[in-house]
GROMACS .gro file of N, CA and C in nm:
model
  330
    1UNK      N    1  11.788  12.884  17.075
    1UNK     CA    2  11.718  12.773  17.017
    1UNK      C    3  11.820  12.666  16.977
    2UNK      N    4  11.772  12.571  16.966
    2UNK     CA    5  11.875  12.451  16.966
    2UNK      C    6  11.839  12.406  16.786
    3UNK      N    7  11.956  12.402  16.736
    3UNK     CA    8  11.952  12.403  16.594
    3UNK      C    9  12.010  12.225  16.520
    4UNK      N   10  11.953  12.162  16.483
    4UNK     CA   11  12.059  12.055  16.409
    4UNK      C   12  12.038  12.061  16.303
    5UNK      N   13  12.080  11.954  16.170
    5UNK     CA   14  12.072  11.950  16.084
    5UNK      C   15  12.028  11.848  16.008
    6UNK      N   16  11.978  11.812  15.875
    6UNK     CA   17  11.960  11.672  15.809
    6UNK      C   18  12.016  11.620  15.764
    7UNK      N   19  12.163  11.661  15.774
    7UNK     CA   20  12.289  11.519  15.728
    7UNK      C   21  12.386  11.576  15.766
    8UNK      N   22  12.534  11.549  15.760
    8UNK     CA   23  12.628  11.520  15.844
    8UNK      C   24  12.674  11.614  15.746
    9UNK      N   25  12.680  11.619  15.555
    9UNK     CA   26  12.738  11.727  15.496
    9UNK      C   27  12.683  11.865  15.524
   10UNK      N   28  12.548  11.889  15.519
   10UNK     CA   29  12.489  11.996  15.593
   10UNK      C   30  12.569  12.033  15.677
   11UNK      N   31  12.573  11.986  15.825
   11UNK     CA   32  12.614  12.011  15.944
   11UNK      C   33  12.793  12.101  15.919
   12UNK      N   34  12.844  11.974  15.854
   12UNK     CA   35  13.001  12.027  15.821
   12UNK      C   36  12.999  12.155  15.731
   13UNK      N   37  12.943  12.173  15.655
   13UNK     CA   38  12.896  12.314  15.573
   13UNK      C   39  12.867  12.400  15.656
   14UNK      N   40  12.736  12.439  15.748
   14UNK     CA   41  12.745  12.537  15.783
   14UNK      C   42  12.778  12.545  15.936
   15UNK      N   43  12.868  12.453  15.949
   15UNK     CA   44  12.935  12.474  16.100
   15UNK      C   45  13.071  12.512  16.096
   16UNK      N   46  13.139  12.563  15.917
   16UNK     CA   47  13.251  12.604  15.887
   16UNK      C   48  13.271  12.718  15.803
   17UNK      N   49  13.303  12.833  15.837
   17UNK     CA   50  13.310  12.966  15.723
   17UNK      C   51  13.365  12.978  15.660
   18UNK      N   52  13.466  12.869  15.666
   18UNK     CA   53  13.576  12.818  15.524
   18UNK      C   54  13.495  12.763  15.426
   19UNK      N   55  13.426  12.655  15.484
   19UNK     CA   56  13.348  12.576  15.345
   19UNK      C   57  13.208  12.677  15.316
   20UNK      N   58  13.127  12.741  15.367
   20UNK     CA   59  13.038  12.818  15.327
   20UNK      C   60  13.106  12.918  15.222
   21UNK      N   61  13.204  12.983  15.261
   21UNK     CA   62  13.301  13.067  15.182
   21UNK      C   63  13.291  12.998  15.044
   22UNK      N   64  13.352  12.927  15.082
   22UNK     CA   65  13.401  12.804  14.933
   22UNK      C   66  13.257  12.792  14.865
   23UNK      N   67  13.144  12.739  14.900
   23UNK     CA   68  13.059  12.722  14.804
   23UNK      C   69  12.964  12.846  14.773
   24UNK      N   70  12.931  12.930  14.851
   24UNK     CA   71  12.817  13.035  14.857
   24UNK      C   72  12.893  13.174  14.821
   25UNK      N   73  13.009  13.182  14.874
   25UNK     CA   74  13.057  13.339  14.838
   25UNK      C   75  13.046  13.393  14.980
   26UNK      N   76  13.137  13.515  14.982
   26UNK     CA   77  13.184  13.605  15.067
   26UNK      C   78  13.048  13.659  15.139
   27UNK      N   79  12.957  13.714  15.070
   27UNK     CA   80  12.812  13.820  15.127
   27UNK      C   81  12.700  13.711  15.159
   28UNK      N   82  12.678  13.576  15.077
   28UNK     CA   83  12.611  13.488  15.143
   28UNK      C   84  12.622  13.422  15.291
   29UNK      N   85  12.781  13.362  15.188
   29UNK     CA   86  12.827  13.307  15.381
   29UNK      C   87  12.810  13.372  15.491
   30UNK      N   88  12.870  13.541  15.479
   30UNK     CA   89  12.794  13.571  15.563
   30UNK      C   90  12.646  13.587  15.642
   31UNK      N   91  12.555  13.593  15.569
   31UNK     CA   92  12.413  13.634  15.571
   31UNK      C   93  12.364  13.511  15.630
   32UNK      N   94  12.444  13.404  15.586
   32UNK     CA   95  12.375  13.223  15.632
   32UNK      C   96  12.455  13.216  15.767
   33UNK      N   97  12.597  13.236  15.808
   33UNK     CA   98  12.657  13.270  15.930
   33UNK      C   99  12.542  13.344  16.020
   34UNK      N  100  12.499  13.447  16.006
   34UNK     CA  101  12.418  13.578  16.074
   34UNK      C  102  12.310  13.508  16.095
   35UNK      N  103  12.238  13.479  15.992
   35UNK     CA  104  12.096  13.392  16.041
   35UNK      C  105  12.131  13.277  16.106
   36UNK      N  106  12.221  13.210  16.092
   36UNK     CA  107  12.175  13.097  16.225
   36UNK      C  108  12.231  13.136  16.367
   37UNK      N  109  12.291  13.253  16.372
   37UNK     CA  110  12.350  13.259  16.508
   37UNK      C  111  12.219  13.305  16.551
   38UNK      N  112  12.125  13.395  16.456
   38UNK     CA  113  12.039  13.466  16.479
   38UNK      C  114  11.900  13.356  16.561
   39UNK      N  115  11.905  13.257  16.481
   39UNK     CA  116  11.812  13.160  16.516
   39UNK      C  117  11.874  13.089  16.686
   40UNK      N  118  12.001  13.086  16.699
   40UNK     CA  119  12.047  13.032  16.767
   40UNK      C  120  12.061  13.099  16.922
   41UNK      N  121  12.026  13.190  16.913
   41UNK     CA  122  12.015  13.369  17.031
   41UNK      C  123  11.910  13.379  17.083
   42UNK      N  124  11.746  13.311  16.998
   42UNK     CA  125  11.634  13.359  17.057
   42UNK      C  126  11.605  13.200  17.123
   43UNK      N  127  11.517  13.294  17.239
   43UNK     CA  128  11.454  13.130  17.286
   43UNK      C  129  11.371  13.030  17.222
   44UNK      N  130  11.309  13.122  17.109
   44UNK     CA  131  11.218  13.019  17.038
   44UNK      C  132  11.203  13.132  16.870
   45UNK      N  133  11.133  13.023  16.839
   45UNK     CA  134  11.071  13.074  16.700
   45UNK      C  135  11.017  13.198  16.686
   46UNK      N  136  10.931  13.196  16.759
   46UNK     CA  137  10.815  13.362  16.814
   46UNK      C  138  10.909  13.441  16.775
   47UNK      N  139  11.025  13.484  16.821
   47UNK     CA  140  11.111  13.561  16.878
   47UNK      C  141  11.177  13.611  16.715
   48UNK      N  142  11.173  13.541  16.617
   48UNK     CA  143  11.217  13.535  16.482
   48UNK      C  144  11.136  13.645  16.418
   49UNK      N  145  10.983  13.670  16.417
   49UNK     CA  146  10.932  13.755  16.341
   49UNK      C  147  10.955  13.884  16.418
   50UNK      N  148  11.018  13.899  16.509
   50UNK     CA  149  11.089  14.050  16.544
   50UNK      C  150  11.216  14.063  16.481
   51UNK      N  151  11.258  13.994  16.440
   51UNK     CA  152  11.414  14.017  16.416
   51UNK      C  153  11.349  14.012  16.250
   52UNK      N  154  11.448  14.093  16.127
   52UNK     CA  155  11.496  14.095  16.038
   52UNK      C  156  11.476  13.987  15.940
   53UNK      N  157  11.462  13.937  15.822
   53UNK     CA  158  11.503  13.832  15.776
   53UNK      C  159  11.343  13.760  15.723
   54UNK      N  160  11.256  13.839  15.721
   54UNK     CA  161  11.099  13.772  15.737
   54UNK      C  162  11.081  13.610  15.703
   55UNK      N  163  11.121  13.567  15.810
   55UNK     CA  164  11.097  13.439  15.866
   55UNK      C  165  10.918  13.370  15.857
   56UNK      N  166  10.942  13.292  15.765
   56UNK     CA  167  10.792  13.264  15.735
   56UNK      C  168  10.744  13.117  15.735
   57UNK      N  169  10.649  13.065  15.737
   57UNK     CA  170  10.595  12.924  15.684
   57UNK      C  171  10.558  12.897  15.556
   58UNK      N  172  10.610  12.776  15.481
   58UNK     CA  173  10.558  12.777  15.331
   58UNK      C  174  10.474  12.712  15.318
   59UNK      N  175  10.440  12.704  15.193
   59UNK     CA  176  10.293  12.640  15.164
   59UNK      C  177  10.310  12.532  15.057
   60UNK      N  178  10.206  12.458  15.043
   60UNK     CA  179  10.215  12.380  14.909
   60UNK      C  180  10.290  12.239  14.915
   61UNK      N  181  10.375  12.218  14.806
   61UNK     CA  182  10.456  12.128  14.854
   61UNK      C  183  10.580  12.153  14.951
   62UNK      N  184  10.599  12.247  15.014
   62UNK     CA  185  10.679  12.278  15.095
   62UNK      C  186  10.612  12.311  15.226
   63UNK      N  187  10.459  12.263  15.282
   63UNK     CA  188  10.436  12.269  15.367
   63UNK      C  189  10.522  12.226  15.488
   64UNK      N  190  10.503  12.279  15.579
   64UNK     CA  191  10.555  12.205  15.699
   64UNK      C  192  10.704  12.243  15.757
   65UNK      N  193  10.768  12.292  15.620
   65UNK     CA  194  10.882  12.406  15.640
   65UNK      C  195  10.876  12.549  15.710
   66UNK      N  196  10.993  12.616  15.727
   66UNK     CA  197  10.990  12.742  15.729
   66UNK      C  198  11.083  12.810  15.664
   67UNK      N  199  11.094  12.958  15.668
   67UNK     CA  200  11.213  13.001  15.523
   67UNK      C  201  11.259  13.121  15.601
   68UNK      N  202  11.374  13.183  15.650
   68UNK     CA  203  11.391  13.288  15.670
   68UNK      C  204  11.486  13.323  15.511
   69UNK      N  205  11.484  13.451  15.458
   69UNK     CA  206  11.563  13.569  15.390
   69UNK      C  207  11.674  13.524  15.418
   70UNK      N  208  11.750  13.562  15.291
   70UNK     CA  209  11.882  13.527  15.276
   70UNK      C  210  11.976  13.689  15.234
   71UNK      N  211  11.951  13.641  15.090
   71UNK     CA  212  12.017  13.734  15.005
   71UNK      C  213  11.942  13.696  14.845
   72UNK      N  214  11.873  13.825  14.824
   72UNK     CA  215  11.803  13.733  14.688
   72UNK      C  216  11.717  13.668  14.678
   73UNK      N  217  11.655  13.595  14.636
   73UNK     CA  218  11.591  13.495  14.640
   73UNK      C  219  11.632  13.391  14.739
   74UNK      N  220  11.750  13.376  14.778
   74UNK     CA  221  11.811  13.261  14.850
   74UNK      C  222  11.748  13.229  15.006
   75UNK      N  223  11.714  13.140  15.067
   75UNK     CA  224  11.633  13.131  15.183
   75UNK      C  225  11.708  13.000  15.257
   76UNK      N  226  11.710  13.001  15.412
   76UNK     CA  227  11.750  12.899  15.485
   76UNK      C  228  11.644  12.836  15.513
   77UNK      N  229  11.606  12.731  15.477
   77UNK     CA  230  11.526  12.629  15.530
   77UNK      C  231  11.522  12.537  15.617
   78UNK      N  232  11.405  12.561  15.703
   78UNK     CA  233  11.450  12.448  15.844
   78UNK      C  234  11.253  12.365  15.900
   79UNK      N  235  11.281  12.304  15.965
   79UNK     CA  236  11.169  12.236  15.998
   79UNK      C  237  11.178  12.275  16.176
   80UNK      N  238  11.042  12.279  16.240
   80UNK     CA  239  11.026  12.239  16.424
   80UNK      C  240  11.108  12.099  16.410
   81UNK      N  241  11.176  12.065  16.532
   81UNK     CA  242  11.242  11.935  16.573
   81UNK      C  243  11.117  11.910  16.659
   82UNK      N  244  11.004  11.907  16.661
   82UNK     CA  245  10.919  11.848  16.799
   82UNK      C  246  10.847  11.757  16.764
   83UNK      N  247  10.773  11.649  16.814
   83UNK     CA  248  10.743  11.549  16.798
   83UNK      C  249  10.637  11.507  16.887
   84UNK      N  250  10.479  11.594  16.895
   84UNK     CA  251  10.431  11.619  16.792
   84UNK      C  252  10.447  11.803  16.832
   85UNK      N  253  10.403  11.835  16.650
   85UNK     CA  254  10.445  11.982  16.693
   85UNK      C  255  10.352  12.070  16.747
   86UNK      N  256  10.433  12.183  16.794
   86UNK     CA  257  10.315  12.264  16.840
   86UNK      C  258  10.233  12.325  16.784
   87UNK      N  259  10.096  12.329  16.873
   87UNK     CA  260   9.985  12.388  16.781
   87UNK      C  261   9.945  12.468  16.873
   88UNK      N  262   9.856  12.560  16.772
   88UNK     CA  263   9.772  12.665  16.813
   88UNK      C  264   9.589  12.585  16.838
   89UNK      N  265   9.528  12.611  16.917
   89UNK     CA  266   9.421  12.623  16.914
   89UNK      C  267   9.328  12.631  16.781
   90UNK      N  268   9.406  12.750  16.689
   90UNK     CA  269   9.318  12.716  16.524
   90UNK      C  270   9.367  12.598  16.467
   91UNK      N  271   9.498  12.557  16.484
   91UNK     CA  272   9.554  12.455  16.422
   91UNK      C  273   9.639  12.490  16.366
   92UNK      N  274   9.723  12.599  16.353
   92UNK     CA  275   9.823  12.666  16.307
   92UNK      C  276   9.979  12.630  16.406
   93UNK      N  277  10.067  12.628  16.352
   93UNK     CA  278  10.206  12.614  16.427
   93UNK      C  279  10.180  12.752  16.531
   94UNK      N  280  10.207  12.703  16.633
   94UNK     CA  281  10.275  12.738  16.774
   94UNK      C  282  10.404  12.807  16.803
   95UNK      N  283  10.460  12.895  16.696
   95UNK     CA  284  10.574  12.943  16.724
   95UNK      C  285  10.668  12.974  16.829
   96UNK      N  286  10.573  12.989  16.919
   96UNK     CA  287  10.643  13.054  17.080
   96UNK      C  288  10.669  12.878  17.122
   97UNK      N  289  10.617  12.796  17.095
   97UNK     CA  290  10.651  12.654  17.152
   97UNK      C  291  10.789  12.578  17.075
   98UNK      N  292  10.808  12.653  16.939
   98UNK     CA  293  10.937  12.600  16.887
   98UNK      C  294  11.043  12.657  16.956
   99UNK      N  295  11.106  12.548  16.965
   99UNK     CA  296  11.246  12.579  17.055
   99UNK      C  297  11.354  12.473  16.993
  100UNK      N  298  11.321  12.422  16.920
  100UNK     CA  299  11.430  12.312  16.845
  100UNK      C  300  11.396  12.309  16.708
  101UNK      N  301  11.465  12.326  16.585
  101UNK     CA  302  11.464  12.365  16.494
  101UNK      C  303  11.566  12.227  16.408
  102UNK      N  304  11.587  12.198  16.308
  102UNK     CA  305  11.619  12.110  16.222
  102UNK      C  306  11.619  12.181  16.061
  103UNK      N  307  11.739  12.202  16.032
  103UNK     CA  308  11.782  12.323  15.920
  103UNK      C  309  11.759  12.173  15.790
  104UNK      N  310  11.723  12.194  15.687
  104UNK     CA  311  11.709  12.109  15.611
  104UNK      C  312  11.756  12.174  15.438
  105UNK      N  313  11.783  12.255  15.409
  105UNK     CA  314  11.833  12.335  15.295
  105UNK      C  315  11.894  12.471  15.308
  106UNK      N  316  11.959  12.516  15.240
  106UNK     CA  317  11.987  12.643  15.159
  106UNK      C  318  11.988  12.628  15.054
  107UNK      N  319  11.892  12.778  15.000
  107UNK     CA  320  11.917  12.750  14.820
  107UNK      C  321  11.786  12.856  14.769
  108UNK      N  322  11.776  12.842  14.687
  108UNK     CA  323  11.680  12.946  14.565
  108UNK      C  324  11.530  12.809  14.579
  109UNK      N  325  11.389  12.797  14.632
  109UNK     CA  326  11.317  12.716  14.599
  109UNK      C  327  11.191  12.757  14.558
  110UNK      N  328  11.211  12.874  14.500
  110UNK     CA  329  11.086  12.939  14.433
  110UNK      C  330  11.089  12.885  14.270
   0.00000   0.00000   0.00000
């Protein structure tokens, strides 16, 4: 899956295990390392609720997101990159149609 990010500090953060190190710690960095290679391996979204990490859609004011498991409470947050996105027939996201992803947080947002 093809992954970007929503700003340029994002990007430099977790495209370096020095600076993840530096702000998150040793067992995070890793876990945020692991999940995006993880995201980055399958062909699409679909492919996420087999793997580990219960990768979900939020609700509320965080509609429109998604959250995979971190460590803790802690969750990677990312959005579909598609334009318009995919849908299901009920009207539900299209998971097997995400294939471009747009990471927009890490952090605790419960």
């Amino acid at each position: 899956m093809e992954i970007t990010f929503t700003n340029a500090s994002l990007t430099t953060l977790c495209n370096s295990e020095k600076k993840l190190r530096g702000k998150y710690g040793p067992q995070l960095a890793a876990k945020i390392a692991q999940r995006l290679n993880e995201l980055q391996a399958v062909d699409n979204l679909g492919a996420m609720r087999l793997l580990p990490g219960h990768c979900h859609e939020l609700s509320q004011n965080l509609k429109g997101l998604l959250a995979i498991s971190l460590i803790g409470k802690e969750r990677l947050a990312f959005k579909p990159n598609h334009d318009p996105l995919p849908s299901l027939a009920s009207g539900g996201l299209d998971w097997v149609q995400v294939t471009k992803i747009t990471v927009v947080g890490i952090g605790d947002y419960h």
